[in-house]
Amino acid sequence: MSESPSLLFVNQHYYPDFASTAQHLTDLAEHLDDEGFEVHVLCSAGHYLSGSMDVPLEETHNGVHIHRVRATAFGRDSVLGRLTDYASFFLQALWRVLTGPRYDSVVTLTTPPLIALVGAIARMVRDQAYGIWSMDLHPDAEVAVGMLGPGQALTRFLHALNNWAYRRADFVVDLGPYMKRRLRDKGVPDDRLRTIPVWNKKDEVYPIPDAENPLVDEVGLEDRFVIMYSGNAGLGHRFDEVLAAMKHFDGHPEIFFLFVGSGPRKEEIVAFAEEHDLSNFRYMSYFPREQIKYSLSLADVHLLTLYNDMAGVAVPGKLYGILAAGKPVLMVGPEASDSGETILDHDVGTVVDPQGRGDAPDRLIEAIETLYANPERRAEMGERGRRVFLDHFEQRVCCEQWARLMERRT
């Protein structure tokens, strides 16, 4: 090892994959390399969706040493395939961390779930210092979406394992106050918790007028009021209210719903549109990262959705791309959440909270109509969102916080 502080990040996905965790980890690793750290990443050669990427198992990219393992790559289309991918990567990552070089600090993310156990076991076996970048919480997420029962023996066992790993970590980076509260409840001491949100880059995502956006003609949405959902349509994201709104506005001459990305809820959304023969809907594949600024700027309003039980379990990073693009946010989910409070505190959008009320579809429809009828209000929200992004959620702002944290920990 060199005299520079050495770091190993462990996560299933990394460059050139486009998973959210891959992109954020790539940004951070390259920033820390620029700051003088010796940065290594242990990841899978498997693609986020399915199949293996055509990449070397060992390479150095932009100063970061990448170590890939040939884990299975069945993808996200089935639970069994995803669990197999998780287990395959976990076992190889554990072996590498236990038998490979020692680092000043190992930092695990949360893909796959329970990967923090790699750090905890390495501490127990070889006294390896480790931290956790808590992108989301498991098995809390699986309980929130109904995959696991809260009182099941398996659930209690998984909670015990995960909490044990979190409590032993030298530090845990959470994404916001609500996640921090859940981690306190798991027994993580306050002095080991640090809140650093995820981010976007100011020169990668920024407002682009329609006249300068090549995707406007390509996608064919000129003169449309575009309501966009961009990213993973995951099990923790609610869509019943959105589907009701799509049906309500079918036939409207301007209001159009555009979904970009994929995810386990995609088939359900497409099937609904086909069943009701909706003419105001399209589902498109992910755009390359270099085109994200154009795709996010296609929208007049961006959708963000979250089940109420997911508050503090997950903090959708798509919010920061929306703010960076200078667009208002229309959230269907809990006001009492990290995302909900950011939107309301800074007045950058509208939150429709379904908790305890059955009229959420009507309130969402009303919110859409209000935003549609008030272009000046939309522009004000978007401009305010861009300023909030630059002050709090820009890559350099957040990665500098990481650099200062790692300087103290190595």
CSV table of C-alpha atoms in Angstrom, one decimal:
chain,number,residue,atom,x,y,z
A,1,MET,CA,0.0,0.0,0.0
A,2,SER,CA,1.1,3.6,-0.6
A,3,GLU,CA,1.3,6.3,2.0
A,4,SER,CA,-2.0,7.7,0.8
A,5,PRO,CA,-5.0,6.6,3.0
A,6,SER,CA,-6.4,3.4,1.3
A,7,LEU,CA,-10.1,2.9,1.0
A,8,LEU,CA,-12.1,-0.1,-0.4
A,9,PHE,CA,-15.7,0.4,-1.3
A,10,VAL,CA,-17.9,-2.7,-1.7
A,11,ASN,CA,-21.0,-2.6,-3.8
A,12,GLN,CA,-22.6,-4.9,-6.4
A,13,HIS,CA,-22.7,-2.1,-9.1
A,14,TYR,CA,-20.1,0.3,-10.3
A,15,TYR,CA,-18.9,2.0,-13.6
A,16,PRO,CA,-19.9,1.6,-16.4
A,17,ASP,CA,-23.2,0.3,-15.0
A,18,PHE,CA,-26.1,2.9,-14.7
A,19,ALA,CA,-27.6,1.7,-11.4
A,20,SER,CA,-28.1,4.7,-9.1
A,21,THR,CA,-25.6,3.3,-6.6
A,22,ALA,CA,-23.1,2.7,-9.4
A,23,GLN,CA,-23.3,6.3,-10.5
A,24,HIS,CA,-23.0,7.8,-7.1
A,25,LEU,CA,-20.2,5.5,-6.0
A,26,THR,CA,-18.3,6.3,-9.2
A,27,ASP,CA,-18.7,10.0,-8.5
A,28,LEU,CA,-17.5,9.7,-4.9
A,29,ALA,CA,-14.6,7.3,-5.7
A,30,GLU,CA,-13.2,9.6,-8.4
A,31,HIS,CA,-13.6,12.6,-6.2
A,32,LEU,CA,-11.7,10.9,-3.3
A,33,ASP,CA,-8.9,9.9,-5.7
A,34,ASP,CA,-8.6,13.6,-6.7
A,35,GLU,CA,-8.4,14.4,-3.0
A,36,GLY,CA,-5.3,12.1,-2.6
A,37,PHE,CA,-6.9,8.9,-1.3
A,38,GLU,CA,-5.9,5.5,-2.8
A,39,VAL,CA,-9.4,4.2,-3.8
A,40,HIS,CA,-10.4,0.7,-4.6
A,41,VAL,CA,-13.8,-0.6,-5.6
A,42,LEU,CA,-15.0,-4.3,-5.3
A,43,CYS,CA,-18.0,-4.9,-7.5
A,44,SER,CA,-19.6,-7.4,-9.8
A,45,ALA,CA,-19.2,-7.7,-13.6
A,46,GLY,CA,-22.9,-8.3,-13.8
A,47,HIS,CA,-25.2,-5.6,-15.3
A,48,TYR,CA,-27.9,-3.9,-13.1
A,49,LEU,CA,-30.7,-5.3,-15.3
A,50,SER,CA,-29.3,-8.7,-16.4
A,51,GLY,CA,-26.3,-10.3,-18.1
A,52,SER,CA,-22.6,-9.5,-17.8
A,53,MET,CA,-20.9,-6.4,-18.9
A,54,ASP,CA,-18.0,-6.6,-21.4
A,55,VAL,CA,-15.5,-5.2,-18.9
A,56,PRO,CA,-12.2,-6.4,-17.5
A,57,LEU,CA,-12.1,-8.0,-14.0
A,58,GLU,CA,-9.2,-5.7,-13.1
A,59,GLU,CA,-8.7,-2.1,-14.3
A,60,THR,CA,-7.9,1.4,-13.2
A,61,HIS,CA,-10.4,4.0,-14.4
A,62,ASN,CA,-10.0,7.7,-13.6
A,63,GLY,CA,-7.5,6.8,-10.9
A,64,VAL,CA,-9.8,4.3,-9.2
A,65,HIS,CA,-8.7,0.6,-8.9
A,66,ILE,CA,-11.7,-1.5,-9.9
A,67,HIS,CA,-11.8,-5.2,-8.8
A,68,ARG,CA,-14.7,-7.1,-10.4
A,69,VAL,CA,-15.9,-10.6,-9.6
A,70,ARG,CA,-17.9,-12.9,-11.9
A,71,ALA,CA,-21.1,-13.2,-9.9
A,72,THR,CA,-24.3,-14.5,-11.4
A,73,ALA,CA,-26.2,-12.0,-13.5
A,74,PHE,CA,-29.8,-13.2,-13.7
A,75,GLY,CA,-31.0,-9.6,-13.2
A,76,ARG,CA,-34.1,-8.1,-11.6
A,77,ASP,CA,-36.8,-9.8,-13.5
A,78,SER,CA,-37.4,-12.5,-10.8
A,79,VAL,CA,-37.0,-12.6,-7.0
A,80,LEU,CA,-35.1,-15.9,-7.3
A,81,GLY,CA,-32.7,-14.5,-9.9
A,82,ARG,CA,-32.1,-11.4,-7.8
A,83,LEU,CA,-31.4,-13.4,-4.6
A,84,THR,CA,-29.0,-15.7,-6.5
A,85,ASP,CA,-27.1,-12.6,-7.8
A,86,TYR,CA,-27.0,-11.2,-4.2
A,87,ALA,CA,-25.7,-14.4,-2.7
A,88,SER,CA,-23.1,-15.0,-5.4
A,89,PHE,CA,-21.7,-11.5,-5.0
A,90,PHE,CA,-21.8,-11.5,-1.2
A,91,LEU,CA,-19.8,-14.7,-0.9
A,92,GLN,CA,-17.1,-13.6,-3.3
A,93,ALA,CA,-16.9,-10.2,-1.7
A,94,LEU,CA,-16.6,-11.7,1.7
A,95,TRP,CA,-13.7,-14.0,0.6
A,96,ARG,CA,-11.9,-11.1,-1.1
A,97,VAL,CA,-12.2,-8.8,2.0
A,98,LEU,CA,-11.1,-11.6,4.3
A,99,THR,CA,-8.1,-12.8,2.2
A,100,GLY,CA,-7.1,-9.7,0.3
A,101,PRO,CA,-5.0,-6.6,1.2
A,102,ARG,CA,-5.9,-4.6,4.3
A,103,TYR,CA,-7.2,-1.1,3.9
A,104,ASP,CA,-7.3,1.9,6.2
A,105,SER,CA,-11.1,1.6,5.8
A,106,VAL,CA,-13.6,-0.6,4.1
A,107,VAL,CA,-16.9,1.0,3.2
A,108,THR,CA,-19.9,-1.1,2.2
A,109,LEU,CA,-23.0,0.2,0.5
A,110,THR,CA,-26.3,-1.6,0.7
A,111,THR,CA,-26.5,-3.6,-2.5
A,112,PRO,CA,-26.9,-6.4,-2.0
A,113,PRO,CA,-28.9,-6.2,1.2
A,114,LEU,CA,-26.9,-7.2,4.3
A,115,ILE,CA,-23.6,-6.6,2.5
A,116,ALA,CA,-22.6,-4.6,5.7
A,117,LEU,CA,-22.0,-8.1,7.2
A,118,VAL,CA,-18.9,-8.3,5.1
A,119,GLY,CA,-17.4,-5.4,7.1
A,120,ALA,CA,-18.6,-6.7,10.4
A,121,ILE,CA,-17.1,-10.2,9.8
A,122,ALA,CA,-13.8,-8.6,8.6
A,123,ARG,CA,-13.6,-6.6,11.8
A,124,MET,CA,-14.2,-9.8,13.8
A,125,VAL,CA,-11.7,-11.9,11.9
A,126,ARG,CA,-8.9,-9.4,11.1
A,127,ASP,CA,-9.8,-6.3,13.0
A,128,GLN,CA,-10.5,-4.4,9.7
A,129,ALA,CA,-12.0,-0.9,10.2
A,130,TYR,CA,-15.2,-0.4,8.3
A,131,GLY,CA,-18.1,2.0,7.6
A,132,ILE,CA,-21.5,1.8,6.0
A,133,TRP,CA,-23.0,4.1,3.3
A,134,SER,CA,-26.6,3.4,4.1
A,135,MET,CA,-28.3,3.9,0.7
A,136,ASP,CA,-31.4,2.2,2.1
A,137,LEU,CA,-32.4,-0.1,5.0
A,138,HIS,CA,-32.9,-3.9,4.9
A,139,PRO,CA,-34.9,-5.9,5.8
A,140,ASP,CA,-37.0,-2.8,6.6
A,141,ALA,CA,-37.6,-2.3,2.9
A,142,GLU,CA,-38.8,-5.8,2.4
A,143,VAL,CA,-41.2,-5.5,5.4
A,144,ALA,CA,-42.5,-2.2,4.1
A,145,VAL,CA,-43.5,-3.7,0.7
A,146,GLY,CA,-44.9,-6.9,2.2
A,147,MET,CA,-42.2,-9.3,1.1
A,148,LEU,CA,-41.5,-10.2,4.7
A,149,GLY,CA,-43.9,-10.2,7.7
A,150,PRO,CA,-42.9,-8.0,10.6
A,151,GLY,CA,-43.3,-10.7,13.1
A,152,GLN,CA,-41.8,-13.6,11.2
A,153,ALA,CA,-38.8,-15.5,12.7
A,154,LEU,CA,-36.8,-14.9,9.5
A,155,THR,CA,-37.5,-11.1,9.7
A,156,ARG,CA,-36.3,-11.0,13.3
A,157,PHE,CA,-33.2,-12.9,12.4
A,158,LEU,CA,-32.4,-10.6,9.4
A,159,HIS,CA,-33.0,-7.5,11.6
A,160,ALA,CA,-30.7,-8.9,14.2
A,161,LEU,CA,-27.9,-9.6,11.7
A,162,ASN,CA,-28.2,-6.2,10.0
A,163,ASN,CA,-28.4,-4.3,13.3
A,164,TRP,CA,-25.4,-6.1,14.6
A,165,ALA,CA,-23.4,-5.0,11.5
A,166,TYR,CA,-24.5,-1.4,11.8
A,167,ARG,CA,-23.8,-1.1,15.5
A,168,ARG,CA,-20.2,-2.4,15.1
A,169,ALA,CA,-19.4,0.0,12.2
A,170,ASP,CA,-16.9,2.8,12.9
A,171,PHE,CA,-19.3,5.2,11.1
A,172,VAL,CA,-22.6,5.1,9.2
A,173,VAL,CA,-23.6,7.6,6.6
A,174,ASP,CA,-27.3,8.1,6.3
A,175,LEU,CA,-29.2,10.1,3.7
A,176,GLY,CA,-31.4,12.2,5.9
A,177,PRO,CA,-33.1,12.9,9.3
A,178,TYR,CA,-35.7,10.2,9.0
A,179,MET,CA,-33.2,7.5,8.1
A,180,LYS,CA,-31.0,8.7,10.9
A,181,ARG,CA,-33.9,8.2,13.4
A,182,ARG,CA,-34.4,4.6,12.2
A,183,LEU,CA,-30.7,4.0,12.7
A,184,ARG,CA,-30.8,5.4,16.2
A,185,ASP,CA,-33.6,2.9,16.9
A,186,LYS,CA,-31.3,0.1,15.7
A,187,GLY,CA,-28.8,1.1,18.4
A,188,VAL,CA,-26.3,3.0,16.2
A,189,PRO,CA,-24.7,5.6,18.5
A,190,ASP,CA,-25.2,9.3,17.5
A,191,ASP,CA,-21.5,10.0,17.4
A,192,ARG,CA,-21.1,7.4,14.6
A,193,LEU,CA,-23.9,8.8,12.4
A,194,ARG,CA,-23.3,11.4,9.7
A,195,THR,CA,-25.9,12.7,7.3
A,196,ILE,CA,-24.7,13.2,3.7
A,197,PRO,CA,-27.3,13.2,1.0
A,198,VAL,CA,-26.8,11.8,-2.5
A,199,TRP,CA,-26.4,14.2,-5.4
A,200,ASN,CA,-26.2,15.2,-9.0
A,201,LYS,CA,-23.6,17.1,-10.9
A,202,LYS,CA,-24.3,20.7,-11.8
A,203,ASP,CA,-22.6,20.4,-15.2
A,204,GLU,CA,-24.2,17.0,-16.0
A,205,VAL,CA,-27.9,17.9,-15.2
A,206,TYR,CA,-29.1,21.5,-15.8
A,207,PRO,CA,-32.1,23.2,-17.3
A,208,ILE,CA,-32.3,23.0,-21.1
A,209,PRO,CA,-35.0,24.9,-23.0
A,210,ASP,CA,-37.1,22.9,-25.5
A,211,ALA,CA,-35.6,24.7,-28.4
A,212,GLU,CA,-32.1,23.4,-27.4
A,213,ASN,CA,-33.2,19.9,-26.5
A,214,PRO,CA,-32.7,17.3,-29.3
A,215,LEU,CA,-34.9,14.8,-27.6
A,216,VAL,CA,-38.0,17.0,-28.0
A,217,ASP,CA,-38.3,16.2,-31.7
A,218,GLU,CA,-36.9,12.6,-31.2
A,219,VAL,CA,-39.6,11.7,-28.6
A,220,GLY,CA,-42.3,13.7,-30.4
A,221,LEU,CA,-43.8,15.6,-27.4
A,222,GLU,CA,-43.9,19.1,-28.8
A,223,ASP,CA,-46.6,21.2,-27.3
A,224,ARG,CA,-47.4,18.6,-24.7
A,225,PHE,CA,-47.5,19.1,-20.9
A,226,VAL,CA,-45.2,16.3,-19.9
A,227,ILE,CA,-45.5,14.6,-16.5
A,228,MET,CA,-42.5,12.3,-16.2
A,229,TYR,CA,-41.6,9.5,-13.9
A,230,SER,CA,-37.8,8.8,-14.5
A,231,GLY,CA,-35.9,5.9,-13.0
A,232,ASN,CA,-36.6,2.7,-11.2
A,233,ALA,CA,-40.3,1.8,-10.7
A,234,GLY,CA,-39.6,-0.2,-7.6
A,235,LEU,CA,-41.7,-2.1,-5.1
A,236,GLY,CA,-41.4,0.8,-2.6
A,237,HIS,CA,-42.9,3.3,-5.1
A,238,ARG,CA,-46.7,3.7,-5.2
A,239,PHE,CA,-48.5,4.1,-8.5
A,240,ASP,CA,-52.3,3.6,-7.9
A,241,GLU,CA,-52.9,7.3,-7.7
A,242,VAL,CA,-50.7,8.0,-10.7
A,243,LEU,CA,-52.6,5.4,-12.8
A,244,ALA,CA,-55.9,6.9,-11.8
A,245,ALA,CA,-54.7,10.3,-12.9
A,246,MET,CA,-53.5,8.9,-16.2
A,247,LYS,CA,-56.9,7.4,-16.8
A,248,HIS,CA,-58.6,10.7,-15.8
A,249,PHE,CA,-56.6,12.8,-18.3
A,250,ASP,CA,-56.8,10.3,-21.2
A,251,GLY,CA,-58.0,12.3,-24.2
A,252,HIS,CA,-56.7,15.6,-22.9
A,253,PRO,CA,-55.1,17.4,-25.8
A,254,GLU,CA,-51.9,18.4,-24.0
A,255,ILE,CA,-51.4,16.4,-20.7
A,256,PHE,CA,-49.1,13.4,-21.3
A,257,PHE,CA,-47.5,10.9,-19.0
A,258,LEU,CA,-43.9,9.7,-19.9
A,259,PHE,CA,-42.2,7.0,-17.9
A,260,VAL,CA,-38.4,6.5,-18.5
A,261,GLY,CA,-36.5,3.5,-17.0
A,262,SER,CA,-37.6,0.1,-15.8
A,263,GLY,CA,-38.2,-1.8,-12.6
A,264,PRO,CA,-40.4,-4.5,-11.1
A,265,ARG,CA,-43.6,-2.3,-11.3
A,266,LYS,CA,-43.1,-1.6,-15.0
A,267,GLU,CA,-45.2,-4.5,-16.3
A,268,GLU,CA,-48.1,-3.5,-14.0
A,269,ILE,CA,-48.0,0.1,-15.3
A,270,VAL,CA,-47.8,-0.9,-19.0
A,271,ALA,CA,-50.6,-3.5,-18.5
A,272,PHE,CA,-52.9,-0.8,-17.0
A,273,ALA,CA,-52.3,1.5,-19.9
A,274,GLU,CA,-53.0,-1.3,-22.4
A,275,GLU,CA,-56.1,-2.4,-20.5
A,276,HIS,CA,-57.6,1.1,-20.6
A,277,ASP,CA,-56.2,1.9,-24.1
A,278,LEU,CA,-54.6,5.0,-22.8
A,279,SER,CA,-53.4,7.5,-25.5
A,280,ASN,CA,-51.5,9.8,-23.2
A,281,PHE,CA,-48.8,7.4,-22.0
A,282,ARG,CA,-45.5,6.1,-23.1
A,283,TYR,CA,-42.8,3.9,-21.4
A,284,MET,CA,-39.2,4.4,-22.7
A,285,SER,CA,-36.0,2.7,-21.8
A,286,TYR,CA,-33.2,4.3,-19.8
A,287,PHE,CA,-31.3,7.0,-21.6
A,288,PRO,CA,-27.4,7.0,-21.5
A,289,ARG,CA,-26.0,9.0,-18.6
A,290,GLU,CA,-24.7,11.7,-21.0
A,291,GLN,CA,-28.3,12.3,-22.2
A,292,ILE,CA,-29.9,12.6,-18.7
A,293,LYS,CA,-29.8,16.4,-18.9
A,294,TYR,CA,-31.9,16.2,-22.0
A,295,SER,CA,-34.3,13.5,-20.8
A,296,LEU,CA,-35.0,15.2,-17.4
A,297,SER,CA,-35.6,18.5,-19.2
A,298,LEU,CA,-38.3,17.0,-21.3
A,299,ALA,CA,-40.7,17.2,-18.4
A,300,ASP,CA,-42.8,20.1,-17.3
A,301,VAL,CA,-43.4,18.3,-13.9
A,302,HIS,CA,-41.6,15.3,-12.4
A,303,LEU,CA,-43.3,12.5,-10.4
A,304,LEU,CA,-41.8,11.1,-7.3
A,305,THR,CA,-43.7,8.3,-5.4
A,306,LEU,CA,-43.1,6.5,-2.2
A,307,TYR,CA,-45.2,4.3,0.1
A,308,ASN,CA,-45.6,5.9,3.6
A,309,ASP,CA,-44.0,2.9,5.3
A,310,MET,CA,-40.8,3.6,3.3
A,311,ALA,CA,-40.2,6.9,5.0
A,312,GLY,CA,-36.6,6.8,6.4
A,313,VAL,CA,-36.1,3.4,4.7
A,314,ALA,CA,-35.3,4.9,1.3
A,315,VAL,CA,-34.6,8.4,0.2
A,316,PRO,CA,-35.2,8.6,-3.6
A,317,GLY,CA,-32.1,10.1,-5.2
A,318,LYS,CA,-34.2,11.1,-8.3
A,319,LEU,CA,-35.3,14.2,-6.4
A,320,TYR,CA,-31.9,15.8,-6.8
A,321,GLY,CA,-31.8,15.2,-10.5
A,322,ILE,CA,-35.2,16.9,-10.8
A,323,LEU,CA,-34.0,19.9,-8.8
A,324,ALA,CA,-30.9,20.1,-10.9
A,325,ALA,CA,-33.0,20.2,-14.0
A,326,GLY,CA,-35.0,23.1,-12.7
A,327,LYS,CA,-38.3,21.3,-12.7
A,328,PRO,CA,-41.1,21.2,-10.1
A,329,VAL,CA,-41.7,18.0,-8.2
A,330,LEU,CA,-45.1,16.3,-7.7
A,331,MET,CA,-44.7,13.7,-4.9
A,332,VAL,CA,-47.2,11.1,-4.0
A,333,GLY,CA,-46.1,9.9,-0.6
A,334,PRO,CA,-45.5,10.9,3.0
A,335,GLU,CA,-45.0,14.5,3.9
A,336,ALA,CA,-43.1,13.3,7.0
A,337,SER,CA,-40.2,11.9,5.0
A,338,ASP,CA,-36.8,13.2,3.9
A,339,SER,CA,-38.0,13.9,0.4
A,340,GLY,CA,-41.4,15.3,1.5
A,341,GLU,CA,-39.8,17.8,3.9
A,342,THR,CA,-37.2,18.9,1.3
A,343,ILE,CA,-40.0,19.6,-1.2
A,344,LEU,CA,-42.2,21.4,1.3
A,345,ASP,CA,-39.5,23.3,3.2
A,346,HIS,CA,-38.1,24.8,0.0
A,347,ASP,CA,-41.4,25.1,-1.9
A,348,VAL,CA,-40.1,23.3,-4.9
A,349,GLY,CA,-43.2,21.2,-5.6
A,350,THR,CA,-46.4,19.6,-4.2
A,351,VAL,CA,-46.8,16.6,-1.9
A,352,VAL,CA,-49.9,14.5,-2.0
A,353,ASP,CA,-49.9,12.4,1.2
A,354,PRO,CA,-52.3,9.5,1.0
A,355,GLN,CA,-51.9,8.6,4.7
A,356,GLY,CA,-55.3,8.1,6.3
A,357,ARG,CA,-57.2,9.7,3.4
A,358,GLY,CA,-59.0,8.0,0.5
A,359,ASP,CA,-59.1,11.0,-1.8
A,360,ALA,CA,-55.5,11.0,-2.9
A,361,PRO,CA,-56.3,10.3,-6.6
A,362,ASP,CA,-58.5,13.4,-6.6
A,363,ARG,CA,-55.9,15.5,-4.9
A,364,LEU,CA,-53.3,14.4,-7.3
A,365,ILE,CA,-55.5,15.3,-10.3
A,366,GLU,CA,-56.2,18.7,-8.7
A,367,ALA,CA,-52.4,19.2,-8.2
A,368,ILE,CA,-51.7,18.4,-11.8
A,369,GLU,CA,-54.5,20.8,-13.0
A,370,THR,CA,-53.1,23.5,-10.8
A,371,LEU,CA,-49.5,23.1,-12.1
A,372,TYR,CA,-50.8,22.8,-15.7
A,373,ALA,CA,-52.7,26.1,-15.4
A,374,ASN,CA,-49.8,28.0,-13.8
A,375,PRO,CA,-46.7,28.1,-15.9
A,376,GLU,CA,-45.2,31.0,-13.9
A,377,ARG,CA,-45.6,29.1,-10.7
A,378,ARG,CA,-43.9,26.1,-12.3
A,379,ALA,CA,-41.0,28.3,-13.4
A,380,GLU,CA,-40.6,29.8,-9.9
A,381,MET,CA,-40.5,26.3,-8.3
A,382,GLY,CA,-38.0,25.1,-10.9
A,383,GLU,CA,-35.7,28.1,-10.4
A,384,ARG,CA,-35.9,27.7,-6.6
A,385,GLY,CA,-35.2,24.0,-7.0
A,386,ARG,CA,-32.0,24.6,-9.0
A,387,ARG,CA,-30.7,27.0,-6.3
A,388,VAL,CA,-31.5,24.5,-3.5
A,389,PHE,CA,-29.7,21.8,-5.5
A,390,LEU,CA,-26.6,24.0,-5.9
A,391,ASP,CA,-26.5,24.8,-2.2
A,392,HIS,CA,-27.2,21.4,-0.8
A,393,PHE,CA,-27.3,18.5,-3.3
A,394,GLU,CA,-24.5,19.2,-5.8
A,395,GLN,CA,-21.9,16.5,-6.2
A,396,ARG,CA,-18.9,18.6,-5.0
A,397,VAL,CA,-20.8,19.9,-2.0
A,398,CYS,CA,-21.7,16.3,-0.9
A,399,CYS,CA,-18.4,14.7,-1.9
A,400,GLU,CA,-16.4,17.3,0.1
A,401,GLN,CA,-18.3,16.2,3.2
A,402,TRP,CA,-17.3,12.6,2.4
A,403,ALA,CA,-13.7,13.6,2.0
A,404,ARG,CA,-13.6,15.4,5.4
A,405,LEU,CA,-15.3,12.4,7.0
A,406,MET,CA,-12.7,10.0,5.6
A,407,GLU,CA,-9.8,12.2,6.6
A,408,ARG,CA,-10.9,11.9,10.2
A,409,ARG,CA,-11.5,8.1,9.9
A,410,THR,CA,-8.1,7.1,8.3
